[in-house]
MMTF fields as JSON, N, C-alpha, C and O atoms, coordinates in Angstrom:
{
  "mmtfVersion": "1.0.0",
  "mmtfProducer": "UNKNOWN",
  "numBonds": 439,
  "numAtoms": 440,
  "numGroups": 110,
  "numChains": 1,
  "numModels": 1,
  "chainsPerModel": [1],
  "groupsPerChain": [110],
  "chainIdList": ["A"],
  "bondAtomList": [4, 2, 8, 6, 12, 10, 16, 14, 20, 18, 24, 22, 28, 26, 32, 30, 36, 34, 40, 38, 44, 42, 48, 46, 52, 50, 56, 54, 60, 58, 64, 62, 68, 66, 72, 70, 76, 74, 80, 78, 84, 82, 88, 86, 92, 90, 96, 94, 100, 98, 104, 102, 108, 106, 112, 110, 116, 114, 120, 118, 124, 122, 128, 126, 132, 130, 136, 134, 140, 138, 144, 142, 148, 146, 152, 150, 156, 154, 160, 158, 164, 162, 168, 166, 172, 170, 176, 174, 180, 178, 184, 182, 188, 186, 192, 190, 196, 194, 200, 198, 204, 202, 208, 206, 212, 210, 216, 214, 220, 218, 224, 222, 228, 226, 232, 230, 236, 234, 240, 238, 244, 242, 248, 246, 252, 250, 256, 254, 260, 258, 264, 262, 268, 266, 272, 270, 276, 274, 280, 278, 284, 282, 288, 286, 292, 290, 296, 294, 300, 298, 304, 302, 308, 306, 312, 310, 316, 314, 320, 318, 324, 322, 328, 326, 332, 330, 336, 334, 340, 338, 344, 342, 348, 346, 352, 350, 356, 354, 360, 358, 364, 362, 368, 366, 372, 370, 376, 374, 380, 378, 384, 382, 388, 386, 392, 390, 396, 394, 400, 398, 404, 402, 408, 406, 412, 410, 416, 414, 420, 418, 424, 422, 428, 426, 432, 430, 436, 434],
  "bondOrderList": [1, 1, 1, 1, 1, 1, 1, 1, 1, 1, 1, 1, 1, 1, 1, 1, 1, 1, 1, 1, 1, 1, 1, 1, 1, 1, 1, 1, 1, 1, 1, 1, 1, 1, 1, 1, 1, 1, 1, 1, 1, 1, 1, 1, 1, 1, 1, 1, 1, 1, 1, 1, 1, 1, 1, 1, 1, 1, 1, 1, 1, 1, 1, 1, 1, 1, 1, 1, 1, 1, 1, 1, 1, 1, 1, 1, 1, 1, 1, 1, 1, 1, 1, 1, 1, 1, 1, 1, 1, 1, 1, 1, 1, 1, 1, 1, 1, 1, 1, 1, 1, 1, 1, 1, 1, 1, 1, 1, 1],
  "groupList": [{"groupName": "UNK", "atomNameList": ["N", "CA", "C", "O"], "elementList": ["N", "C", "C", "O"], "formalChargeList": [0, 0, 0, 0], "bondAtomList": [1, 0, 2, 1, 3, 2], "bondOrderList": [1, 1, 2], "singleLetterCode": "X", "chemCompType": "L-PEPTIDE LINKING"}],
  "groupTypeList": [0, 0, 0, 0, 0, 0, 0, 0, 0, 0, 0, 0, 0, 0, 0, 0, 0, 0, 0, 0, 0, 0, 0, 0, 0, 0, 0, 0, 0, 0, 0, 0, 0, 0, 0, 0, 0, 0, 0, 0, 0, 0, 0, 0, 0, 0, 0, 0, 0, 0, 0, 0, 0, 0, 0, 0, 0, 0, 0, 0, 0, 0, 0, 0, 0, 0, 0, 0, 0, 0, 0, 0, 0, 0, 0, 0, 0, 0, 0, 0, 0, 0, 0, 0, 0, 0, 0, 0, 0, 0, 0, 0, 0, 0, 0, 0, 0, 0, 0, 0, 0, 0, 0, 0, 0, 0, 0, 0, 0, 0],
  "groupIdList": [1, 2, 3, 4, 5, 6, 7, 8, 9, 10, 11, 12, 13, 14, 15, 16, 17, 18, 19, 20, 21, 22, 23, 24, 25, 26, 27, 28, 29, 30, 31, 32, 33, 34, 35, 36, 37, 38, 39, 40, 41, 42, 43, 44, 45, 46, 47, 48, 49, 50, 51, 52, 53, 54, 55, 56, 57, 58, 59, 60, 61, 62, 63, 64, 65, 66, 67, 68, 69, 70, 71, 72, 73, 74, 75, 76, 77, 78, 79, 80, 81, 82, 83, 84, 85, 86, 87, 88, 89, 90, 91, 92, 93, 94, 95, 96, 97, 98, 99, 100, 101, 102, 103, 104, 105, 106, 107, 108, 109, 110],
  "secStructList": [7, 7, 7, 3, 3, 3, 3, 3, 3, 3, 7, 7, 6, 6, 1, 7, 1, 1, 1, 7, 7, 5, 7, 6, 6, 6, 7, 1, 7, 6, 6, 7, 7, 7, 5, 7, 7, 7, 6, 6, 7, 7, 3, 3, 3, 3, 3, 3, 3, 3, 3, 6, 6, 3, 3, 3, 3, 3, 3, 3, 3, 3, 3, 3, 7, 7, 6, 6, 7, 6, 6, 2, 2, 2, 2, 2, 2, 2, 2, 6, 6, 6, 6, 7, 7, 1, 1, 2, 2, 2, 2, 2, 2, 2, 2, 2, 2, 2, 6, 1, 7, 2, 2, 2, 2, 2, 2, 2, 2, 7],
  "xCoordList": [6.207, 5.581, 5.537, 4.809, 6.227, 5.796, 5.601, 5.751, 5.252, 5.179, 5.43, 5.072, 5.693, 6.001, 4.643, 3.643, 5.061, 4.001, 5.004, 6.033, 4.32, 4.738, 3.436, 2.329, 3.795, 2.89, 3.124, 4.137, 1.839, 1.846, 0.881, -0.289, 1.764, 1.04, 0.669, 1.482, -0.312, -0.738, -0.785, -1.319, -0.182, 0.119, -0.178, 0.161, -1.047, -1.635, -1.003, -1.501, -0.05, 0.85, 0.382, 1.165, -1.13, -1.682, -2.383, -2.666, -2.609, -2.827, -1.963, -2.395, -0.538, 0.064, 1.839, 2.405, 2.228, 3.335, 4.812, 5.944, 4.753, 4.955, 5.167, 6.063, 4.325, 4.062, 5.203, 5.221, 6.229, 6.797, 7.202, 6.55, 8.793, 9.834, 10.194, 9.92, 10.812, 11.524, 12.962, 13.697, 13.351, 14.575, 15.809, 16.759, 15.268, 15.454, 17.375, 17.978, 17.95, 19.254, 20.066, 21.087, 19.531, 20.226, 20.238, 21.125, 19.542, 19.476, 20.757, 21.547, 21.202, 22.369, 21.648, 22.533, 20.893, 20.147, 19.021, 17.952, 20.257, 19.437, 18.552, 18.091, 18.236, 17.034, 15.286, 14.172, 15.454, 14.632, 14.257, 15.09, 12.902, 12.179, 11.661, 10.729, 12.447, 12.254, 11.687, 12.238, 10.585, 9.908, 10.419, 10.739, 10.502, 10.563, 8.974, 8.384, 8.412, 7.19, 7.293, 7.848, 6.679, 6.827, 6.291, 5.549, 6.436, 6.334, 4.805, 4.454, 3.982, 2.857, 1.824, 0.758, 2.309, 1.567, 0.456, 0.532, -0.5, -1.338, -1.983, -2.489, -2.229, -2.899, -4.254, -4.725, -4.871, -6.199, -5.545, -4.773, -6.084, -6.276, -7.291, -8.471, -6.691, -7.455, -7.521, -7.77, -7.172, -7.315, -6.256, -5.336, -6.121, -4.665, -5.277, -6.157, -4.065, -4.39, -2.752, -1.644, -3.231, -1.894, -1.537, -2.109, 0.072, 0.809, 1.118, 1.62, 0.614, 0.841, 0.415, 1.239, -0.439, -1.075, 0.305, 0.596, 0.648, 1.547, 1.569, 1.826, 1.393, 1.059, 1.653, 1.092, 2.541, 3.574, 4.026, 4.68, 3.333, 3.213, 2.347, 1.392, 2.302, 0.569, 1.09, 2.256, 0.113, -0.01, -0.851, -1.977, -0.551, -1.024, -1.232, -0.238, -2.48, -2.72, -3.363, -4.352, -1.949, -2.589, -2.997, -2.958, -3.289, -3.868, -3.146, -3.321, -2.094, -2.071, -3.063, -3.79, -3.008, -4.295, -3.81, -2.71, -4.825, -4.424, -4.297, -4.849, -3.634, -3.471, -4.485, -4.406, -5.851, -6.945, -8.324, -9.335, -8.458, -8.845, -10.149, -10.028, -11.246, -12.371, -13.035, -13.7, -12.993, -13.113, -11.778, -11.724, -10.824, -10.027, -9.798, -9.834, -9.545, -10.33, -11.525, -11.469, -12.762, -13.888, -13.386, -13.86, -12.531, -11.994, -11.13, -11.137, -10.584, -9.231, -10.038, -9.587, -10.827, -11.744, -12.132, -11.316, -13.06, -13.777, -12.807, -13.425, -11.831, -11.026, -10.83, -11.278, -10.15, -10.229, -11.023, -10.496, -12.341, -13.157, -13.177, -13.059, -13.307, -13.509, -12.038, -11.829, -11.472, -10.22, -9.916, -8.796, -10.236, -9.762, -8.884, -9.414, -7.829, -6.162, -5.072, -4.463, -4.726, -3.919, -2.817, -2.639, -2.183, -1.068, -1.212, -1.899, -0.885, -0.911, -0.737, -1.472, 0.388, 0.702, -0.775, -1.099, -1.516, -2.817, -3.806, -4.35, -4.05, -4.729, -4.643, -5.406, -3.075, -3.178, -3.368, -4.357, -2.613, -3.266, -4.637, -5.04, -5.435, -7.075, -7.373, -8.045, -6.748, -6.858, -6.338, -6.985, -5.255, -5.447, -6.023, -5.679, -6.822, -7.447, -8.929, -9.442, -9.23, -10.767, -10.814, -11.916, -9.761, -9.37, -9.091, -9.132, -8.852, -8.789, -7.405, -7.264, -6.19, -5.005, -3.929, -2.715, -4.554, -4.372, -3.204, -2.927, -2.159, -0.664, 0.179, 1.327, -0.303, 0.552, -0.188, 0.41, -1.186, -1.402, -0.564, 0.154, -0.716, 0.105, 1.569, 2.457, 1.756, 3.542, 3.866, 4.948, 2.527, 2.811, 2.776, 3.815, 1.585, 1.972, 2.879, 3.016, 3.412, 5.234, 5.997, 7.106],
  "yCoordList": [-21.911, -21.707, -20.214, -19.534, -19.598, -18.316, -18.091, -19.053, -16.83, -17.016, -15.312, -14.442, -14.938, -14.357, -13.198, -13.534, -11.749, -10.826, -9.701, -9.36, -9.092, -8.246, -7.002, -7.15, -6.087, -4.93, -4.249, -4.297, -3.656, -2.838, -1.288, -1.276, -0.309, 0.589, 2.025, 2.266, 2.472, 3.528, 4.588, 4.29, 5.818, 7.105, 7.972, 8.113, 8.643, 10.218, 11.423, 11.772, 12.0, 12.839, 14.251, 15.106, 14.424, 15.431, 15.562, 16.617, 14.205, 14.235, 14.66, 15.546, 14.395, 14.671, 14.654, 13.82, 15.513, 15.658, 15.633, 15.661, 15.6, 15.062, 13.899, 13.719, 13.044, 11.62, 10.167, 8.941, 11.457, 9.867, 10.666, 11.511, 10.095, 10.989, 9.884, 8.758, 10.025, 9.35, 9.33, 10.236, 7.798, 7.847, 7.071, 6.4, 7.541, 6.594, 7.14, 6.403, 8.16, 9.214, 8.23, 7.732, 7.987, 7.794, 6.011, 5.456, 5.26, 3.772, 3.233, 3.964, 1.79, 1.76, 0.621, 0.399, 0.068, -0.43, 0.873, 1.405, 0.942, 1.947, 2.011, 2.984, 0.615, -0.08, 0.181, -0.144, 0.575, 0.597, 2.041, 2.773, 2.375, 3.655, 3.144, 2.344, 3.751, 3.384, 4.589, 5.665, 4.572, 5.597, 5.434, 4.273, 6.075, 6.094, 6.44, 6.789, 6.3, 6.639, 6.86, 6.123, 7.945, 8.509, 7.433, 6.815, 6.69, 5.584, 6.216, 5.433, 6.848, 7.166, 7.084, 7.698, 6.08, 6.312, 5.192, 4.178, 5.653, 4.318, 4.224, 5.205, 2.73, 2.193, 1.781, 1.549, 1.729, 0.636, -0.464, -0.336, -1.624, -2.729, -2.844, -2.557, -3.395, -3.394, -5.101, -5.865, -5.275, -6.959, -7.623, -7.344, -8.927, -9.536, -11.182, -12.037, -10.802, -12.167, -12.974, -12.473, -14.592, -14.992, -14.553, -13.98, -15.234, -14.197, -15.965, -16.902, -15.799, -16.923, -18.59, -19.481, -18.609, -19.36, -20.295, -21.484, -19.734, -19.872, -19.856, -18.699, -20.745, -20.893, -20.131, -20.224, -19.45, -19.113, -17.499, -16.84, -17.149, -15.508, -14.958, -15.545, -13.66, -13.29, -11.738, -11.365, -10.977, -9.553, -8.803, -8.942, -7.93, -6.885, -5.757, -5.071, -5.316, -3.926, -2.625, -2.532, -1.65, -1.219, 0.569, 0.702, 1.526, 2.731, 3.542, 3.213, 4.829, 5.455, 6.504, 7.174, 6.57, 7.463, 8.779, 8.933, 10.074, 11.637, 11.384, 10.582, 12.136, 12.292, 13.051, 13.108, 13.827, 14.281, 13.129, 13.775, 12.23, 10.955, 10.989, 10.418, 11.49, 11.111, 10.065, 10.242, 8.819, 7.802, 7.061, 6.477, 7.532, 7.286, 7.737, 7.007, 9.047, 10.054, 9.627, 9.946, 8.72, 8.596, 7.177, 7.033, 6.139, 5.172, 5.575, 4.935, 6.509, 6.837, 7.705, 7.742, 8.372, 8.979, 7.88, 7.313, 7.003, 5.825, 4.997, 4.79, 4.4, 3.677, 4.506, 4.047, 5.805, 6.518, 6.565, 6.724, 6.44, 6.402, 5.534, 5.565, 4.696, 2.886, 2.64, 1.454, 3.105, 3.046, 4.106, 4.443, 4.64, 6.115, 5.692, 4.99, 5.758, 5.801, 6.707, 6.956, 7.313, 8.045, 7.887, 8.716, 6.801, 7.069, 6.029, 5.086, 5.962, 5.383, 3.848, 3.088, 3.323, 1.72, 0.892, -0.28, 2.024, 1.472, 1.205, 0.106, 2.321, 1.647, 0.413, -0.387, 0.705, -0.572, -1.721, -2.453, -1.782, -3.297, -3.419, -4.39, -2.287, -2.485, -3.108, -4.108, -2.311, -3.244, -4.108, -4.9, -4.529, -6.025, -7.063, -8.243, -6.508, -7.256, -8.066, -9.175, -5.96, -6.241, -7.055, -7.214, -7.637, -8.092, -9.699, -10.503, -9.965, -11.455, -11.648, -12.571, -10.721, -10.836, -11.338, -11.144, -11.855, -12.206, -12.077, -11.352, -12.984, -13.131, -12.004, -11.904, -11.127, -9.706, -8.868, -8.454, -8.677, -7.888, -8.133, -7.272, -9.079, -9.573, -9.342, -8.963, -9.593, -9.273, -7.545, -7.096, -6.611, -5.423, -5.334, -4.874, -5.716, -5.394, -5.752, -5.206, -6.407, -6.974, -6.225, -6.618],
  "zCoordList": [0.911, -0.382, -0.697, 0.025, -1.693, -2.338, -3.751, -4.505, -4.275, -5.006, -5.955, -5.161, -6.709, -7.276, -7.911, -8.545, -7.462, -8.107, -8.517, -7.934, -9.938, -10.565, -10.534, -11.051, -9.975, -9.322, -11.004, -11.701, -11.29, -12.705, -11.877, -11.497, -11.835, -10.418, -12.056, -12.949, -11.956, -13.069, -11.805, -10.736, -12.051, -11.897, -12.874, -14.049, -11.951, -13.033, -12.28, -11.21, -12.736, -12.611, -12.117, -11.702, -12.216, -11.873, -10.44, -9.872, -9.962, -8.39, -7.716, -6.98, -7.547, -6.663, -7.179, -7.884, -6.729, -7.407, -6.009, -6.493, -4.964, -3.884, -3.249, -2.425, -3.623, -2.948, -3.963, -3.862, -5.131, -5.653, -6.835, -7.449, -7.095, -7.955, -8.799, -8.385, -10.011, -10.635, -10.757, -11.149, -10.24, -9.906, -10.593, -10.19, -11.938, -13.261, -13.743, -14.524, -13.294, -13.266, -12.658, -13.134, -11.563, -10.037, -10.302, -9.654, -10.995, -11.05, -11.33, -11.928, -10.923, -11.767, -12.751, -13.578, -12.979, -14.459, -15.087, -14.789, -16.3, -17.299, -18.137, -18.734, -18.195, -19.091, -17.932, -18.343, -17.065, -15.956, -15.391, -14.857, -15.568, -15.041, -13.607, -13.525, -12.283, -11.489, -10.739, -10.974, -9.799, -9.318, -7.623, -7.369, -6.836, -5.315, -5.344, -6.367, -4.153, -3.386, -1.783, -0.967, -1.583, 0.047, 0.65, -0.114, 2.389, 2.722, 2.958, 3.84, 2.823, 3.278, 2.082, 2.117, 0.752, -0.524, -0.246, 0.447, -0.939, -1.086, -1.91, -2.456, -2.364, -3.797, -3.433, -2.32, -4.778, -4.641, -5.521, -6.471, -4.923, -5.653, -6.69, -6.488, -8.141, -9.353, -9.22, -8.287, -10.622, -10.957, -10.909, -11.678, -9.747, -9.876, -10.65, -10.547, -11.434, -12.57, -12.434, -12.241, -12.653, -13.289, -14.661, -15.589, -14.33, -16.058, -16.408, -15.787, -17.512, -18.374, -17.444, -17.236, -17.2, -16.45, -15.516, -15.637, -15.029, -14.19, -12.944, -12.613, -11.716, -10.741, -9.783, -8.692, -9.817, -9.127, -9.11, -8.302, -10.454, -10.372, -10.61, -11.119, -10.36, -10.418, -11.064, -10.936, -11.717, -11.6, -11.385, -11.865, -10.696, -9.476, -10.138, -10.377, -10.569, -10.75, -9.502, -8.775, -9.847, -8.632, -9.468, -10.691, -8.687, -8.501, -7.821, -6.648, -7.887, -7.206, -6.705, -7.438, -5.348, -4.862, -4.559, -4.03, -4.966, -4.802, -2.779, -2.026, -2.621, -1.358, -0.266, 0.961, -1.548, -1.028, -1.374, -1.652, -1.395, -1.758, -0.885, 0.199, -1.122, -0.251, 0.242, 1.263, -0.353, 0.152, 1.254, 2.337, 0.164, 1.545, 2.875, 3.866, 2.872, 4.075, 5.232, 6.42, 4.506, 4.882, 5.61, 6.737, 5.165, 5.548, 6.991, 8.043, 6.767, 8.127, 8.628, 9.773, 8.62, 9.948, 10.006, 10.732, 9.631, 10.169, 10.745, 11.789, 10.874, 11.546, 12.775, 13.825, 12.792, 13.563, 14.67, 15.771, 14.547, 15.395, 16.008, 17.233, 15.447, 16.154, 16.744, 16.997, 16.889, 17.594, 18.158, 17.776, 18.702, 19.708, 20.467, 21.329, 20.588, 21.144, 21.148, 20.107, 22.437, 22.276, 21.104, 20.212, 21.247, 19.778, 18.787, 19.178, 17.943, 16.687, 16.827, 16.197, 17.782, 18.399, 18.891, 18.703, 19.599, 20.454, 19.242, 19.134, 18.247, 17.096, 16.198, 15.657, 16.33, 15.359, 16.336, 16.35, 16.924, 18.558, 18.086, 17.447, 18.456, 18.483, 16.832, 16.577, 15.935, 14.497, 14.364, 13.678, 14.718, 14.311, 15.622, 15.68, 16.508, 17.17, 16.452, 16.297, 16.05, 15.267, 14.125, 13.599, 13.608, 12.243, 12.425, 11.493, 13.549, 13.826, 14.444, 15.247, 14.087, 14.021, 15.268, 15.305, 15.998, 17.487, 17.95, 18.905, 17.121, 17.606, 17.128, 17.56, 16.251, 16.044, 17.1, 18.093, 16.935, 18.29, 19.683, 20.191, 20.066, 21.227, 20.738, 21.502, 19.425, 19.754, 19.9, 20.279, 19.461, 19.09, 20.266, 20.738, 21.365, 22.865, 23.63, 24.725, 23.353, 23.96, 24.422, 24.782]
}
């Protein structure tokens, strides 16, 4: 079963000018403003609604976040803590332990 989402992502051009280019030159559909984003971007979740009461697709409003983001910051020190691990693999193990995630953890420890 899947189902279909159309992400509607709002960018304010003045947070960050780094984190995501427009790669609208380089596309080969010219009808289309297509943005790249550094793999390290992150959104907030707004309101996901169906589109046309349609079971099967949804839309996704998202947020790009400044890359100096204090709540987010306050989020990744706080994870941080609760997971103290030498490298980055051991955290996430410990997160998706704390999260319920049982059988990815175990495959991440594999």
């Amino acid at each position: 079963d899947t189902v279909g989402v159309v992400f509607q992502i709002l960018i304010d051009p003045t947070i960050s000018l780094t984190s995501f280019a427009s790669i609208r030159e380089l596309s080969d559909h010219e009808d289309e403003d297509e943005i790249l984003f550094t793999t390290h971007s992150v959104f907030r979740i707004g309101e996901i609604r169906k589109i046309d009461n349609n079971l099967r697709l949804y839309e996704v409003d998202l947020k790009f976040t400044a890359d100096d983001d204090k709540q987010l910051r306050k989020l990744t020190d706080r994870i941080r803590q609760e997971s103290e691990s030498p490298t980055g693999w051991c955290r996430l193990g410990k997160l998706l332990l704390k999260t319920g995630q049982f059988d990815k953890a175990e495959e991440l420890y594999k």
